[in-house]
Structures are given as structure tokens and as C-alpha cells.
Short mmCIF file of C-alpha atoms and ligand atoms in Angstrom, two decimals:
data_model
loop_
_atom_site.label_atom_id
_atom_site.label_comp_id
_atom_site.label_asym_id
_atom_site.label_seq_id
_atom_site.Cartn_x
_atom_site.Cartn_y
_atom_site.Cartn_z
CA MET K 1 0.00 0.00 0.00
CA LYS K 2 1.02 3.62 -0.41
CA LEU K 3 0.76 5.10 3.07
CA LEU K 4 1.07 8.57 4.56
CA VAL K 5 2.55 8.68 8.07
CA THR K 6 1.84 12.00 9.77
CA GLY K 7 4.28 12.65 12.60
CA GLY K 8 6.67 10.10 11.10
CA ALA K 9 9.69 12.08 12.34
CA GLY K 10 8.63 11.53 15.96
CA TYR K 11 9.31 8.63 18.31
CA VAL K 12 6.47 6.19 17.63
CA GLY K 13 5.87 7.50 14.09
CA SER K 14 9.45 6.90 12.98
CA VAL K 15 9.50 3.32 14.30
CA CYS K 16 6.15 2.65 12.58
CA ALA K 17 7.42 4.13 9.33
CA ALA K 18 10.47 1.86 9.51
CA ARG K 19 8.38 -1.27 10.18
CA LEU K 20 5.90 -0.37 7.41
CA VAL K 21 8.77 -0.05 4.92
CA GLU K 22 10.11 -3.43 6.07
CA ALA K 23 6.65 -4.92 5.55
CA GLY K 24 6.83 -3.80 1.91
CA HIS K 25 4.72 -0.63 1.96
CA GLU K 26 5.56 2.62 0.21
CA VAL K 27 5.75 5.27 2.95
CA VAL K 28 5.67 9.06 2.81
CA VAL K 29 6.14 11.06 6.03
CA LEU K 30 4.40 14.37 6.67
CA ASP K 31 5.81 16.21 9.68
CA ASP K 32 6.14 19.87 10.65
CA LEU K 33 9.30 19.02 12.67
CA SER K 34 7.96 20.97 15.65
CA THR K 35 8.92 18.08 17.93
CA GLY K 36 10.20 15.50 15.42
CA HIS K 37 13.62 15.22 13.80
CA ALA K 38 14.30 15.01 10.05
CA ASP K 39 17.07 12.45 10.66
CA ALA K 40 14.56 10.14 12.38
CA VAL K 41 12.81 9.51 9.06
CA PRO K 42 13.83 6.06 7.79
CA ASP K 43 16.05 5.76 4.72
CA GLY K 44 14.17 5.67 1.45
CA VAL K 45 11.14 7.46 2.89
CA ARG K 46 10.17 10.83 1.45
CA LEU K 47 9.75 13.55 4.07
CA ILE K 48 7.29 16.34 3.38
CA GLU K 49 7.93 19.10 5.87
CA GLY K 50 4.71 20.94 6.55
CA ASP K 51 1.67 21.54 8.73
CA ILE K 52 -1.29 19.24 8.07
CA ASN K 53 -3.58 22.26 8.15
CA ASP K 54 -1.68 23.87 5.28
CA VAL K 55 -0.74 21.00 3.01
CA ILE K 56 -2.87 17.90 3.61
CA GLY K 57 -5.17 18.45 0.60
CA GLU K 58 -2.27 18.84 -1.78
CA VAL K 59 -0.49 15.81 -0.29
CA LEU K 60 -3.50 13.45 -0.38
CA ALA K 61 -4.30 14.54 -3.95
CA GLU K 62 -1.27 12.38 -4.94
CA GLY K 63 -3.36 9.34 -4.03
CA PHE K 64 -2.83 7.22 -0.91
CA ASP K 65 -4.28 3.90 0.27
CA GLY K 66 -4.21 5.04 3.88
CA VAL K 67 -3.00 7.40 6.57
CA LEU K 68 -1.39 6.58 9.91
CA HIS K 69 -1.92 9.66 12.02
CA PHE K 70 0.67 10.23 14.79
CA ALA K 71 1.18 13.98 14.51
CA ALA K 72 -0.06 15.45 17.81
CA LYS K 73 0.73 17.41 20.91
CA SER K 74 1.32 14.89 23.70
CA LEU K 75 2.42 16.53 26.96
CA VAL K 76 -0.17 15.99 29.68
CA GLY K 77 0.97 18.90 31.88
CA GLU K 78 1.10 21.35 28.99
CA SER K 79 -2.37 20.25 27.89
CA MET K 80 -3.77 21.43 31.24
CA GLN K 81 -2.00 24.80 31.03
CA ASP K 82 -2.68 25.52 27.37
CA PRO K 83 -5.85 23.64 26.37
CA ALA K 84 -6.31 25.64 23.16
CA LYS K 85 -3.02 24.29 21.86
CA TYR K 86 -4.42 20.78 22.31
CA TRP K 87 -8.01 21.33 21.15
CA HIS K 88 -6.91 23.14 18.00
CA GLY K 89 -3.62 21.28 17.54
CA ASN K 90 -5.03 17.79 18.06
CA VAL K 91 -8.79 17.89 17.39
CA GLY K 92 -8.85 20.74 14.86
CA THR K 93 -6.01 19.19 12.87
CA ALA K 94 -7.57 15.71 12.96
CA LEU K 95 -10.84 17.10 11.56
CA THR K 96 -8.91 18.82 8.77
CA LEU K 97 -7.26 15.48 8.03
CA LEU K 98 -10.56 13.55 8.06
CA ASP K 99 -12.18 16.06 5.68
CA ALA K 100 -9.22 15.91 3.31
CA MET K 101 -9.33 12.10 3.35
CA LEU K 102 -13.00 12.21 2.38
CA GLU K 103 -12.39 14.74 -0.34
CA HIS K 104 -9.56 12.75 -1.89
CA GLY K 105 -11.04 9.28 -1.33
CA THR K 106 -8.31 8.04 1.04
CA PRO K 107 -9.90 4.85 2.35
CA ARG K 108 -7.97 3.81 5.51
CA LEU K 109 -6.95 5.46 8.76
CA VAL K 110 -4.98 4.22 11.75
CA PHE K 111 -5.08 6.69 14.62
CA SER K 112 -2.62 7.00 17.48
CA SER K 113 -4.86 7.14 20.56
CA THR K 114 -4.05 6.68 24.23
CA ALA K 115 -4.90 4.93 27.47
CA ALA K 116 -5.44 8.46 28.81
CA CYS K 117 -8.92 8.19 27.22
CA TYR K 118 -9.94 5.98 30.16
CA GLY K 119 -8.77 8.06 33.13
CA GLU K 120 -9.00 6.40 36.55
CA PRO K 121 -10.11 2.80 35.83
CA ASP K 122 -12.78 0.82 37.70
CA GLU K 123 -11.20 -2.47 36.66
CA VAL K 124 -7.69 -3.58 35.73
CA PRO K 125 -6.64 -4.85 33.19
CA ILE K 126 -8.58 -2.23 31.23
CA PRO K 127 -10.72 -3.50 28.36
CA GLU K 128 -11.92 -1.32 25.45
CA THR K 129 -15.42 -1.39 26.96
CA ALA K 130 -14.26 0.49 30.07
CA PRO K 131 -15.83 3.92 30.66
CA THR K 132 -13.92 6.78 29.02
CA ARG K 133 -13.38 9.54 31.60
CA PRO K 134 -10.12 11.30 30.75
CA THR K 135 -8.57 13.23 33.63
CA ASN K 136 -6.54 15.58 31.45
CA THR K 137 -6.99 17.68 28.31
CA TYR K 138 -4.57 15.56 26.31
CA GLY K 139 -6.71 12.44 26.87
CA ALA K 140 -9.91 14.40 26.25
CA THR K 141 -8.67 15.58 22.84
CA LYS K 142 -7.69 12.05 21.80
CA LEU K 143 -11.08 10.75 22.90
CA ALA K 144 -12.86 13.53 20.99
CA ILE K 145 -10.98 12.50 17.85
CA ASP K 146 -11.99 8.87 18.42
CA HIS K 147 -15.63 9.99 18.54
CA ALA K 148 -15.22 11.98 15.32
CA ILE K 149 -13.64 8.99 13.58
CA THR K 150 -16.56 6.78 14.64
CA GLY K 151 -18.96 9.22 12.98
CA TYR K 152 -16.93 9.54 9.77
CA ALA K 153 -16.60 5.77 9.47
CA ALA K 154 -20.33 5.20 9.91
CA ALA K 155 -21.43 8.02 7.61
CA HIS K 156 -18.77 7.91 4.90
CA GLY K 157 -17.43 4.35 4.88
CA LEU K 158 -13.98 5.22 6.24
CA ALA K 159 -12.01 2.12 7.34
CA ALA K 160 -10.58 3.17 10.69
CA VAL K 161 -8.66 1.72 13.61
CA SER K 162 -7.72 3.60 16.79
CA LEU K 163 -4.90 2.15 18.88
CA ARG K 164 -4.88 3.15 22.53
CA TYR K 165 -1.32 2.96 23.77
CA PHE K 166 -0.28 2.28 27.33
CA ASN K 167 3.37 3.16 28.24
CA VAL K 168 5.48 2.98 25.12
CA ALA K 169 9.18 2.40 25.72
CA GLY K 170 12.32 0.98 24.14
CA ALA K 171 13.89 1.87 20.82
CA TYR K 172 14.54 0.38 17.40
CA GLY K 173 18.16 0.90 16.41
CA ARG K 174 18.57 4.58 15.59
CA PHE K 175 14.87 5.27 16.16
CA GLY K 176 14.08 6.17 19.75
CA GLU K 177 12.71 8.67 22.21
CA ARG K 178 14.34 12.13 22.16
CA HIS K 179 11.98 14.82 23.30
CA ALA K 180 13.12 18.37 24.05
CA THR K 181 10.86 18.21 27.11
CA GLU K 182 11.13 14.72 28.59
CA THR K 183 8.43 13.65 31.04
CA HIS K 184 8.45 9.87 30.64
CA LEU K 185 9.91 7.63 33.29
CA ILE K 186 12.34 5.38 31.40
CA PRO K 187 14.10 8.11 29.36
CA ILE K 188 14.36 10.25 32.50
CA VAL K 189 15.93 7.41 34.49
CA LEU K 190 18.34 6.73 31.62
CA GLN K 191 19.33 10.40 31.56
CA VAL K 192 20.59 9.89 35.11
CA ALA K 193 22.55 6.83 34.01
CA SER K 194 24.08 8.75 31.10
CA GLY K 195 25.04 11.68 33.30
CA THR K 196 22.70 14.35 31.91
CA ARG K 197 20.49 14.38 35.00
CA GLU K 198 21.47 14.12 38.63
CA LYS K 199 18.68 11.97 40.06
CA VAL K 200 15.16 10.68 39.56
CA ALA K 201 12.11 11.92 41.46
CA MET K 202 9.68 9.04 42.03
CA TYR K 203 6.25 10.63 42.20
CA GLY K 204 4.52 9.16 45.24
CA ASP K 205 5.17 6.00 47.28
CA ASP K 206 1.84 5.84 49.09
CA TYR K 207 -0.29 4.34 46.34
CA PRO K 208 -2.16 1.08 47.03
CA THR K 209 0.39 -1.04 45.11
CA GLU K 210 2.95 -3.63 46.19
CA ASP K 211 5.74 -1.08 46.89
CA GLY K 212 3.60 2.08 47.02
CA THR K 213 4.70 3.44 43.62
CA CYS K 214 2.49 3.57 40.50
CA VAL K 215 2.10 0.56 38.27
CA ARG K 216 2.25 0.95 34.47
CA ASP K 217 2.14 -1.39 31.49
CA TYR K 218 5.32 -0.85 29.43
CA ILE K 219 5.09 -1.92 25.80
CA HIS K 220 8.05 -2.11 23.44
CA VAL K 221 7.79 0.43 20.62
CA VAL K 222 8.49 -2.26 18.01
CA ASP K 223 5.60 -4.41 19.25
CA LEU K 224 3.44 -1.30 19.16
CA ALA K 225 4.57 -0.48 15.62
CA ASP K 226 3.80 -4.00 14.46
CA ALA K 227 0.22 -3.61 15.70
CA HIS K 228 -0.08 -0.62 13.35
CA VAL K 229 1.15 -2.70 10.42
CA LYS K 230 -1.55 -5.27 11.21
CA ALA K 231 -4.20 -2.61 11.83
CA ILE K 232 -3.80 -0.88 8.46
CA GLY K 233 -4.25 -4.28 6.82
CA ALA K 234 -7.30 -5.18 8.92
CA ALA K 235 -9.14 -1.85 8.59
CA THR K 236 -12.59 -2.46 7.11
CA ALA K 237 -14.77 0.07 5.27
CA GLY K 238 -17.48 1.58 7.48
CA GLU K 239 -15.97 0.26 10.72
CA HIS K 240 -14.12 2.07 13.46
CA ARG K 241 -12.33 -0.47 15.60
CA ILE K 242 -10.61 0.45 18.85
CA TYR K 243 -7.83 -1.65 20.41
CA ASN K 244 -5.82 -1.27 23.59
CA LEU K 245 -2.11 -1.98 23.21
CA GLY K 246 -0.09 -3.09 26.21
CA ASN K 247 1.66 -6.17 27.51
CA GLY K 248 -1.05 -6.95 30.01
CA PHE K 249 1.12 -6.80 33.11
CA GLY K 250 2.49 -3.94 35.12
CA PHE K 251 5.69 -2.76 36.77
CA THR K 252 6.04 -0.26 39.60
CA VAL K 253 8.16 2.88 39.30
CA LYS K 254 10.64 1.33 41.74
CA GLN K 255 10.87 -1.84 39.63
CA VAL K 256 11.58 0.27 36.54
CA VAL K 257 14.35 2.19 38.33
CA GLU K 258 15.82 -1.13 39.54
CA ALA K 259 15.71 -2.61 36.01
CA CYS K 260 17.54 0.50 34.74
CA ARG K 261 20.20 0.06 37.46
CA GLU K 262 20.72 -3.56 36.42
CA VAL K 263 20.95 -2.79 32.72
CA THR K 264 23.18 0.28 33.00
CA GLY K 265 25.31 -0.66 36.02
CA HIS K 266 24.75 2.87 37.31
CA GLU K 267 23.54 3.44 40.88
CA ILE K 268 20.83 5.90 39.70
CA PRO K 269 19.96 7.97 42.78
CA ALA K 270 16.18 8.12 43.20
CA ASP K 271 14.20 10.18 45.73
CA VAL K 272 10.56 9.89 46.64
CA ALA K 273 8.72 13.10 45.65
CA PRO K 274 5.08 14.16 46.04
CA ARG K 275 2.47 12.55 43.82
CA ARG K 276 2.05 14.00 40.33
CA ALA K 277 -1.48 15.34 39.81
CA GLY K 278 -3.73 13.10 37.75
CA ASP K 279 -1.65 9.90 38.02
CA PRO K 280 -3.86 6.81 38.48
CA ALA K 281 -2.32 4.18 40.79
CA VAL K 282 -2.48 1.32 38.30
CA LEU K 283 -2.85 1.32 34.50
CA VAL K 284 -2.60 -2.05 32.82
CA ALA K 285 -4.09 -2.97 29.45
CA SER K 286 -6.22 -5.84 28.42
CA SER K 287 -5.03 -6.38 24.84
CA GLU K 288 -7.13 -9.50 24.31
CA LYS K 289 -9.14 -7.82 21.56
CA ALA K 290 -6.03 -6.87 19.53
CA ARG K 291 -4.64 -10.36 20.03
CA THR K 292 -7.85 -12.02 18.86
CA GLU K 293 -8.92 -9.69 16.08
CA LEU K 294 -5.58 -8.46 14.71
CA GLY K 295 -3.62 -11.65 15.43
CA TRP K 296 -1.09 -9.43 17.24
CA LYS K 297 1.10 -10.62 20.08
CA PRO K 298 3.76 -8.56 21.87
CA GLU K 299 7.11 -10.35 21.51
CA ARG K 300 9.40 -8.07 23.54
CA VAL K 301 7.74 -8.26 26.95
CA ASP K 302 10.81 -8.47 29.19
CA LEU K 303 11.29 -5.15 31.04
CA ALA K 304 15.10 -5.49 31.07
CA GLY K 305 15.06 -6.02 27.30
CA ILE K 306 12.90 -2.94 26.77
CA VAL K 307 15.24 -0.88 28.96
CA ARG K 308 18.32 -2.32 27.23
CA ASP K 309 17.10 -1.17 23.80
CA ALA K 310 16.31 2.31 25.16
CA TRP K 311 19.74 2.41 26.86
CA GLU K 312 21.58 1.47 23.66
CA PHE K 313 19.76 4.26 21.89
CA THR K 314 20.55 6.77 24.67
CA ARG K 315 24.22 5.80 24.66
CA SER K 316 24.54 5.98 20.88
CA ARG K 317 23.00 9.47 20.95
CA SER K 318 25.28 10.72 23.71
CA GLN K 319 28.35 9.28 21.96
CA GLY K 320 27.26 10.87 18.69
CA ALA K 321 26.73 14.22 20.43
N1 UDP X 401 7.24 9.01 37.01
C1 UDP X 401 8.09 9.27 38.07
N2 UDP X 401 9.12 10.15 37.88
C2 UDP X 401 9.34 10.77 36.69
C3 UDP X 401 8.48 10.48 35.59
C4 UDP X 401 7.43 9.59 35.80
O1 UDP X 401 7.91 8.76 39.17
O2 UDP X 401 10.28 11.57 36.57
C5 UDP X 401 6.13 8.06 37.22
C6 UDP X 401 4.77 8.65 36.94
O3 UDP X 401 4.25 9.29 38.09
C7 UDP X 401 3.98 7.42 36.55
C8 UDP X 401 5.01 6.52 35.88
O4 UDP X 401 6.28 7.02 36.30
O5 UDP X 401 3.51 6.75 37.69
C9 UDP X 401 4.96 6.58 34.38
O6 UDP X 401 4.94 7.95 33.99
P1 UDP X 401 5.15 8.41 32.49
O7 UDP X 401 5.14 9.91 32.48
O8 UDP X 401 6.35 7.73 31.92
O9 UDP X 401 3.89 7.83 31.73
P2 UDP X 401 2.30 7.97 32.02
O10 UDP X 401 1.92 6.73 32.74
O11 UDP X 401 2.09 9.22 32.80
O12 UDP X 401 1.73 8.02 30.65
#
């Protein structure tokens, strides 16, 4: 298929673009490089540098079999301070994309959604049927886009799949996580190991979990990317399918820090800090639906292995720099 990957110069988008190329697809990346990096676009993939709102019509007029839409604002804290940036930047842009897809007859969409659509869960592992009550603007914008996609699929025959990610981690060779503003646990802990940060603050140790720190479901970015490859193939006209993507088991913040110590051999000083607002105690995915319907199975479920890949990426970047 000829596929457009929006946000393909970002972390998850670049790994997906690489795996799509390996699966034999023709890939074009559209990215405004506001948070992505031109050198993260895989070899042999054309990069169109531009804002979806300005260029999407012209780009889709070329003719595409589908779009994988990653381009988005994704900082939870910032979304609370500057909601307009998220409502316009995420929802407004997604609507522009959907309208352009209709106009140019682009049949398939895979959308990068999030576990933040669910908010504080009533049951764990979280199935797709769980109530959606996002506790932050970022999650609310992703959920709003999911609702819009449902409507466009039903009314206009769009073949759509939304993938709700839990905690994405790891790297794929030269494709990894490098955000100007880093908020995620594993890259922050690895910054300490690589000497660019002094210590880690563990947000809260009084949660009702085995060691008091929050439990999250860490999924390797390559497993996540492979679910996208399957999803674009499985997308069916007139249907909007939603799948959770996680490993199905959780690790505490302390366990993650310990795994990073083992992998890096660095002592990694870590202090307990106050809770971070809006953090649920436990978020673990039920990915049964993706396993059954997409035939997807995460292969890289070992936490140390996930950390090792992220560490190799971090080290190669700091040596290069
Ligand atoms: N966390 C932490 N210290 C940090 C960053 C994150 O203790 O410097 C915790 C955070 O409170 C959460 C878990 O690590 O319980 C995962 O956070 P992250 O931001 O990586 O992902 P989220 O689950 O918020 O999407």
C-alpha cells in the first residue's frame, strides 16, 4: 500500500514508518518538525515538511491507500496549562485530516490514541469497553478525535482503527525517544545513568500497590509499531475499531528504576517526591481484543530487554553528540 505517516519524524511514528517499509509498503512522512527530527525519518522514505492544516489536501491529492496519524501534541501537563493548543492542535487538525481524506477518497486510517482516554479505571486490566473519563486535556482531545472517527466511518465508509497505547518504551536501532521536554519515566531514568540528570524523582510511594509506587504497562515500541502494520491491513470500510495496546502486566516505578540500574550498572539515585497530579495508581491494558482480532502478540515483553534497547539508543546518541 502507499501510506502517509503523519508525525513520522517523531518517536512512535518513525518506528512505525520503519516497520511499514520493512513490511513492503511505500511510505511518505508528513511532519512539521515541531517536535520531530528530520534524521529520524527512515532511509528511502520521502519527508514532506509541513503543517497538516496547510498541506494535507495537496499531499493526499497524490493518491494514498491510507494514513497513519501520529502527529499530535502529547504533553499531559502542557495540555492542562494551554488547552487551546491541544483542542486546535489535536482535534482541529484531525478534523482537517478527516475532511481531506474524504475529499480525496483516502480509504484507511490508523489513529494513534491513548490509554489516557480511560482516566481512573474501575477495573484492571482495562478493556476497550471500560468507561472513558479522561482526567486531562490531552486524553480528552484524543477521545474527541476517536468519537469523530466513529462518525466519519459510519457516515462515509472510512475504514478506521484507533490504537490506545499504554506506556510505550524501548527503541529500534537509531529510532528512539528524544523529546526536548522529557516527562516519561524510562528516558528520565536513563538520563541519570548517562550523566545528563542528577537523580530521579519518584512521584509518590503511598499508592495502594505492592511497593507504594504507581504501576504501568510498558510496551516495546516495536511491538506497538507492528500492531499498526496489522491494523492498516485489517481496517474495514465503514468500521471504526478500537484496540488497547499493552503487555497486560504492570511494573512499579521502583521496579523500573531497579531494572535500569541492572541494565546500566549505574547506581541511579532516586528520591521519593510528592504525587504528580492526575496519576492513576495502576494502568494495565487488556489487549485481548487486539490479540484475537488483529492476530497481534507482543514479543518483547521483558522489562530489562525494553530498557536495554532504550539504553543502547541513549548511549549511541550521547556518543554521537
Ligand atoms: N514518574 C516518576 N518520575 C518521573 C516520571 C514519571 O515517578 O520523573 C512516574 C509517573 O508518576 C507514573 C510513571 O512514572 O507513575 C509513568 O509515567 P510516564 O510519564 O512515563 O507515563 P504515564 O503513565 O504518565 O503516561
